[in-house]
Amino acid sequence: MRIQMMGCAVDNLDMEESLAVVEGFIRSGRPHQHVVVNVDKIVKASRDPGLRRIINDCDLINADGMPVVWASRLLGKPLKERVTGVDLFEALMARAAQKGWRVFLLGAREEVVSGVARLYPARYPGLTIAGYRNGYWSQAEEDDVVAQISAARPDILFVAISSPTKEAFLARYQAAMKVPFAMGVGGTFDVAVGHVKRAPVWMQKAGLEWFYRFLQEPRRMFRRYFIEDMAFVALFAREWVRR
């Protein structure tokens, strides 16, 4: 079931249900786009109608972040659980090895994406990395990037570039690339190779993963968390009054 929250749609699915949906997408062979929504994404979408439209047009939308789950409960539309991009990435890599799905990795720095391509087949024997490319290209090179992905014939495409660039890239090129399941994963590749540490489980469950991230990169993350994302409170209050 899909619910609406502060202008964004969210699918009320747990991890296993989300994996089953992805498996159906891959069996179909038709292109599908995935997105996760968190506080930052909802705030950005409230200011960018184009991003909001892309999010709401996605075939699978998961809630990534406990504040979104808590807000859904307070608004009387309780989501079952959060399904983070990092966790879904890991689960899909494991399942790809089991099912024989081909995976393409796009984004991050060269040493990071090549590290993921090297580490994960060792972690999950049988995993096929159909190809990979770093996340740095010019506008003139974009057609070549799309052609490289299409030629690799992946079943899953993971895109590790920032929002809203990755959402717009997939919306623009999914039909041409014809990847059954394409998913933006942000900074997940850096987590996967150990360049960025994930918060302890207790902090994840307490909804404090953002604060752990802030402690690791305070200068870069201060504006996002303590200035821009504060608009989420106003968006929630407005919806609370209207409910």
Short mmCIF file of C-alpha atoms in Angstrom, two decimals:
data_model
loop_
_atom_site.label_atom_id
_atom_site.label_comp_id
_atom_site.label_asym_id
_atom_site.label_seq_id
_atom_site.Cartn_x
_atom_site.Cartn_y
_atom_site.Cartn_z
CA MET A 1 0.00 0.00 0.00
CA ARG A 2 1.31 3.46 -0.95
CA ILE A 3 0.75 6.37 1.42
CA GLN A 4 1.22 10.13 0.96
CA MET A 5 3.35 12.16 3.37
CA MET A 6 4.14 15.85 3.03
CA GLY A 7 3.82 15.68 -0.74
CA CYS A 8 5.80 12.48 -1.21
CA ALA A 9 4.53 8.95 -1.78
CA VAL A 10 5.97 6.09 0.31
CA ASP A 11 5.35 2.36 -0.09
CA ASN A 12 4.36 0.72 3.19
CA LEU A 13 6.62 -2.32 2.82
CA ASP A 14 9.13 -4.04 5.06
CA MET A 15 12.49 -5.34 3.83
CA GLU A 16 11.30 -8.78 2.73
CA GLU A 17 8.30 -7.32 0.92
CA SER A 18 10.56 -4.81 -0.83
CA LEU A 19 12.92 -7.57 -1.95
CA ALA A 20 9.96 -9.54 -3.33
CA VAL A 21 8.85 -6.48 -5.31
CA VAL A 22 12.36 -6.04 -6.73
CA GLU A 23 12.47 -9.70 -7.73
CA GLY A 24 9.21 -9.20 -9.62
CA PHE A 25 10.68 -6.17 -11.41
CA ILE A 26 13.71 -8.17 -12.50
CA ARG A 27 11.58 -11.07 -13.71
CA SER A 28 9.54 -8.66 -15.83
CA GLY A 29 12.65 -7.38 -17.64
CA ARG A 30 11.12 -3.90 -17.90
CA PRO A 31 12.87 -0.80 -16.44
CA HIS A 32 11.90 0.30 -12.94
CA GLN A 33 13.22 3.11 -10.74
CA HIS A 34 13.61 3.03 -6.96
CA VAL A 35 14.04 5.87 -4.50
CA VAL A 36 14.29 6.25 -0.74
CA VAL A 37 12.76 9.20 1.09
CA ASN A 38 14.23 10.65 4.26
CA VAL A 39 13.95 14.02 5.97
CA ASP A 40 16.36 15.67 3.55
CA LYS A 41 14.63 14.24 0.45
CA ILE A 42 11.18 15.34 1.65
CA VAL A 43 12.46 18.87 2.32
CA LYS A 44 14.16 19.05 -1.10
CA ALA A 45 11.02 17.73 -2.81
CA SER A 46 8.88 20.38 -1.08
CA ARG A 47 11.00 23.04 -2.81
CA ASP A 48 11.57 21.28 -6.13
CA PRO A 49 8.42 20.18 -7.99
CA GLY A 50 10.55 18.31 -10.53
CA LEU A 51 12.17 16.17 -7.85
CA ARG A 52 8.81 15.57 -6.19
CA ARG A 53 7.37 14.39 -9.49
CA ILE A 54 10.33 12.01 -10.05
CA ILE A 55 9.95 10.57 -6.54
CA ASN A 56 6.22 10.03 -6.87
CA ASP A 57 6.63 8.41 -10.30
CA CYS A 58 9.11 5.82 -8.98
CA ASP A 59 8.03 2.18 -9.01
CA LEU A 60 9.29 1.50 -5.47
CA ILE A 61 9.65 4.13 -2.73
CA ASN A 62 11.07 3.16 0.66
CA ALA A 63 11.30 5.18 3.87
CA ASP A 64 14.95 5.65 4.83
CA GLY A 65 15.09 7.27 8.25
CA MET A 66 13.30 6.82 11.55
CA PRO A 67 11.91 10.41 11.62
CA VAL A 68 9.87 9.57 8.52
CA VAL A 69 8.55 6.40 10.17
CA TRP A 70 7.73 8.28 13.39
CA ALA A 71 5.98 11.04 11.43
CA SER A 72 3.88 8.44 9.58
CA ARG A 73 2.67 7.02 12.89
CA LEU A 74 1.80 10.42 14.31
CA LEU A 75 -0.12 11.23 11.13
CA GLY A 76 -2.14 8.02 11.40
CA LYS A 77 -0.47 6.37 8.40
CA PRO A 78 1.97 4.03 10.17
CA LEU A 79 4.78 2.62 8.05
CA LYS A 80 5.86 -0.92 8.94
CA GLU A 81 9.56 -0.12 9.18
CA ARG A 82 12.31 1.86 7.57
CA VAL A 83 14.14 0.21 4.69
CA THR A 84 17.44 2.02 4.34
CA GLY A 85 19.34 2.30 1.11
CA VAL A 86 22.42 0.76 2.73
CA ASP A 87 20.48 -2.25 4.02
CA LEU A 88 18.61 -2.79 0.75
CA PHE A 89 21.88 -2.55 -1.21
CA GLU A 90 23.47 -5.21 0.98
CA ALA A 91 20.44 -7.51 0.78
CA LEU A 92 20.25 -7.15 -2.99
CA MET A 93 23.94 -7.91 -3.45
CA ALA A 94 23.44 -11.13 -1.49
CA ARG A 95 20.32 -12.02 -3.45
CA ALA A 96 21.98 -11.19 -6.78
CA ALA A 97 24.63 -13.80 -6.00
CA GLN A 98 21.92 -16.37 -5.24
CA LYS A 99 19.74 -15.56 -8.26
CA GLY A 100 22.44 -14.90 -10.84
CA TRP A 101 21.48 -11.25 -11.32
CA ARG A 102 24.03 -9.03 -13.02
CA VAL A 103 24.98 -5.84 -11.15
CA PHE A 104 26.37 -2.55 -12.47
CA LEU A 105 27.99 -0.06 -10.06
CA LEU A 106 27.95 3.63 -10.99
CA GLY A 107 29.30 6.49 -8.93
CA ALA A 108 31.72 7.50 -6.16
CA ARG A 109 35.47 7.91 -6.65
CA GLU A 110 37.36 5.41 -8.80
CA GLU A 111 39.12 3.75 -5.86
CA VAL A 112 35.79 3.39 -4.04
CA VAL A 113 33.68 1.91 -6.84
CA SER A 114 36.50 -0.40 -7.94
CA GLY A 115 36.84 -1.48 -4.30
CA VAL A 116 33.16 -2.45 -4.18
CA ALA A 117 33.56 -4.35 -7.46
CA ARG A 118 36.49 -6.26 -5.99
CA LEU A 119 35.19 -6.89 -2.47
CA TYR A 120 31.62 -8.01 -3.05
CA PRO A 121 32.17 -11.02 -5.35
CA ALA A 122 34.52 -12.31 -2.63
CA ARG A 123 31.88 -11.66 0.03
CA TYR A 124 29.07 -13.21 -2.02
CA PRO A 125 30.45 -16.00 -4.24
CA GLY A 126 28.59 -16.18 -7.51
CA LEU A 127 27.95 -12.44 -7.69
CA THR A 128 28.46 -11.07 -11.22
CA ILE A 129 29.60 -7.47 -11.53
CA ALA A 130 28.56 -6.61 -15.08
CA GLY A 131 30.56 -3.39 -14.99
CA TYR A 132 31.40 -0.29 -13.00
CA ARG A 133 32.24 3.35 -13.52
CA ASN A 134 33.12 6.24 -11.23
CA GLY A 135 30.71 9.12 -10.72
CA TYR A 136 32.74 11.83 -12.43
CA TRP A 137 31.87 12.65 -16.01
CA SER A 138 31.14 15.71 -18.11
CA GLN A 139 27.85 16.46 -19.81
CA ALA A 140 29.49 15.55 -23.11
CA GLU A 141 30.33 12.08 -21.75
CA GLU A 142 26.85 11.30 -20.45
CA ASP A 143 25.69 9.45 -23.57
CA ASP A 144 28.78 7.23 -23.32
CA VAL A 145 27.96 6.44 -19.68
CA VAL A 146 24.42 5.45 -20.65
CA ALA A 147 25.72 3.34 -23.56
CA GLN A 148 28.21 1.56 -21.28
CA ILE A 149 25.48 0.61 -18.82
CA SER A 150 23.09 -0.51 -21.55
CA ALA A 151 25.77 -2.64 -23.23
CA ALA A 152 26.56 -4.39 -19.92
CA ARG A 153 22.94 -5.65 -19.69
CA PRO A 154 22.68 -5.48 -15.88
CA ASP A 155 19.64 -6.60 -13.94
CA ILE A 156 20.41 -4.10 -11.18
CA LEU A 157 22.03 -0.67 -11.39
CA PHE A 158 23.25 1.03 -8.21
CA VAL A 159 23.92 4.77 -8.58
CA ALA A 160 26.13 6.32 -5.89
CA ILE A 161 25.92 10.03 -6.65
CA SER A 162 24.23 12.82 -4.71
CA SER A 163 20.58 13.88 -4.72
CA PRO A 164 18.81 15.15 -6.70
CA THR A 165 21.35 14.40 -9.46
CA LYS A 166 20.94 10.62 -9.26
CA GLU A 167 17.14 10.75 -9.28
CA ALA A 168 17.17 13.04 -12.33
CA PHE A 169 19.77 10.88 -14.13
CA LEU A 170 17.68 7.74 -13.69
CA ALA A 171 14.43 9.45 -14.66
CA ARG A 172 16.12 10.74 -17.81
CA TYR A 173 17.84 7.55 -18.94
CA GLN A 174 16.10 4.51 -17.46
CA ALA A 175 14.05 3.93 -20.61
CA ALA A 176 17.23 3.98 -22.73
CA MET A 177 19.31 1.83 -20.35
CA LYS A 178 16.49 -0.72 -19.91
CA VAL A 179 17.73 -1.85 -16.50
CA PRO A 180 15.01 -3.84 -14.69
CA PHE A 181 15.86 -2.27 -11.33
CA ALA A 182 17.79 0.98 -10.86
CA MET A 183 18.44 2.36 -7.40
CA GLY A 184 20.18 5.48 -6.12
CA VAL A 185 22.38 4.64 -3.14
CA GLY A 186 24.08 7.95 -2.28
CA GLY A 187 27.14 7.37 -0.12
CA THR A 188 26.59 3.62 0.26
CA PHE A 189 29.72 2.64 -1.69
CA ASP A 190 31.87 4.56 0.82
CA VAL A 191 30.20 2.64 3.64
CA ALA A 192 30.60 -0.65 1.76
CA VAL A 193 34.39 -0.30 1.47
CA GLY A 194 34.79 1.04 5.01
CA HIS A 195 35.69 4.64 4.17
CA VAL A 196 32.67 5.86 6.14
CA LYS A 197 31.53 4.12 9.31
CA ARG A 198 27.88 3.41 9.91
CA ALA A 199 26.29 4.29 13.25
CA PRO A 200 26.02 1.59 15.92
CA VAL A 201 22.78 -0.37 15.79
CA TRP A 202 21.39 1.33 18.92
CA MET A 203 21.82 4.73 17.27
CA GLN A 204 20.15 3.48 14.08
CA LYS A 205 17.15 2.24 16.06
CA ALA A 206 17.00 5.45 18.10
CA GLY A 207 16.88 7.55 14.93
CA LEU A 208 20.31 9.04 15.60
CA GLU A 209 22.16 7.79 12.54
CA TRP A 210 22.12 11.33 11.13
CA PHE A 211 23.87 12.60 14.27
CA TYR A 212 26.59 9.96 13.95
CA ARG A 213 27.10 11.08 10.35
CA PHE A 214 27.29 14.68 11.51
CA LEU A 215 30.00 13.79 14.05
CA GLN A 216 32.09 12.24 11.26
CA GLU A 217 31.71 15.20 8.86
CA PRO A 218 30.55 18.20 10.95
CA ARG A 219 31.67 20.92 8.56
CA ARG A 220 29.99 19.34 5.54
CA MET A 221 26.81 18.16 7.24
CA PHE A 222 26.02 21.07 9.59
CA ARG A 223 24.04 23.11 7.06
CA ARG A 224 22.04 20.11 5.86
CA TYR A 225 21.03 18.81 9.28
CA PHE A 226 20.74 21.96 11.37
CA ILE A 227 19.52 24.51 8.84
CA GLU A 228 17.99 23.03 5.67
CA ASP A 229 16.35 19.95 7.23
CA MET A 230 14.67 21.97 9.99
CA ALA A 231 11.98 22.73 7.40
CA PHE A 232 10.75 19.16 7.96
CA VAL A 233 9.22 20.28 11.27
CA ALA A 234 7.10 22.91 9.51
CA LEU A 235 6.06 20.44 6.80
CA PHE A 236 5.01 17.92 9.43
CA ALA A 237 3.10 20.55 11.45
CA ARG A 238 1.21 21.67 8.35
CA GLU A 239 0.17 18.10 7.57
CA TRP A 240 -0.71 17.46 11.22
CA VAL A 241 -3.15 20.40 11.18
CA ARG A 242 -4.73 19.21 7.91
CA ARG A 243 -5.17 15.55 8.87
#
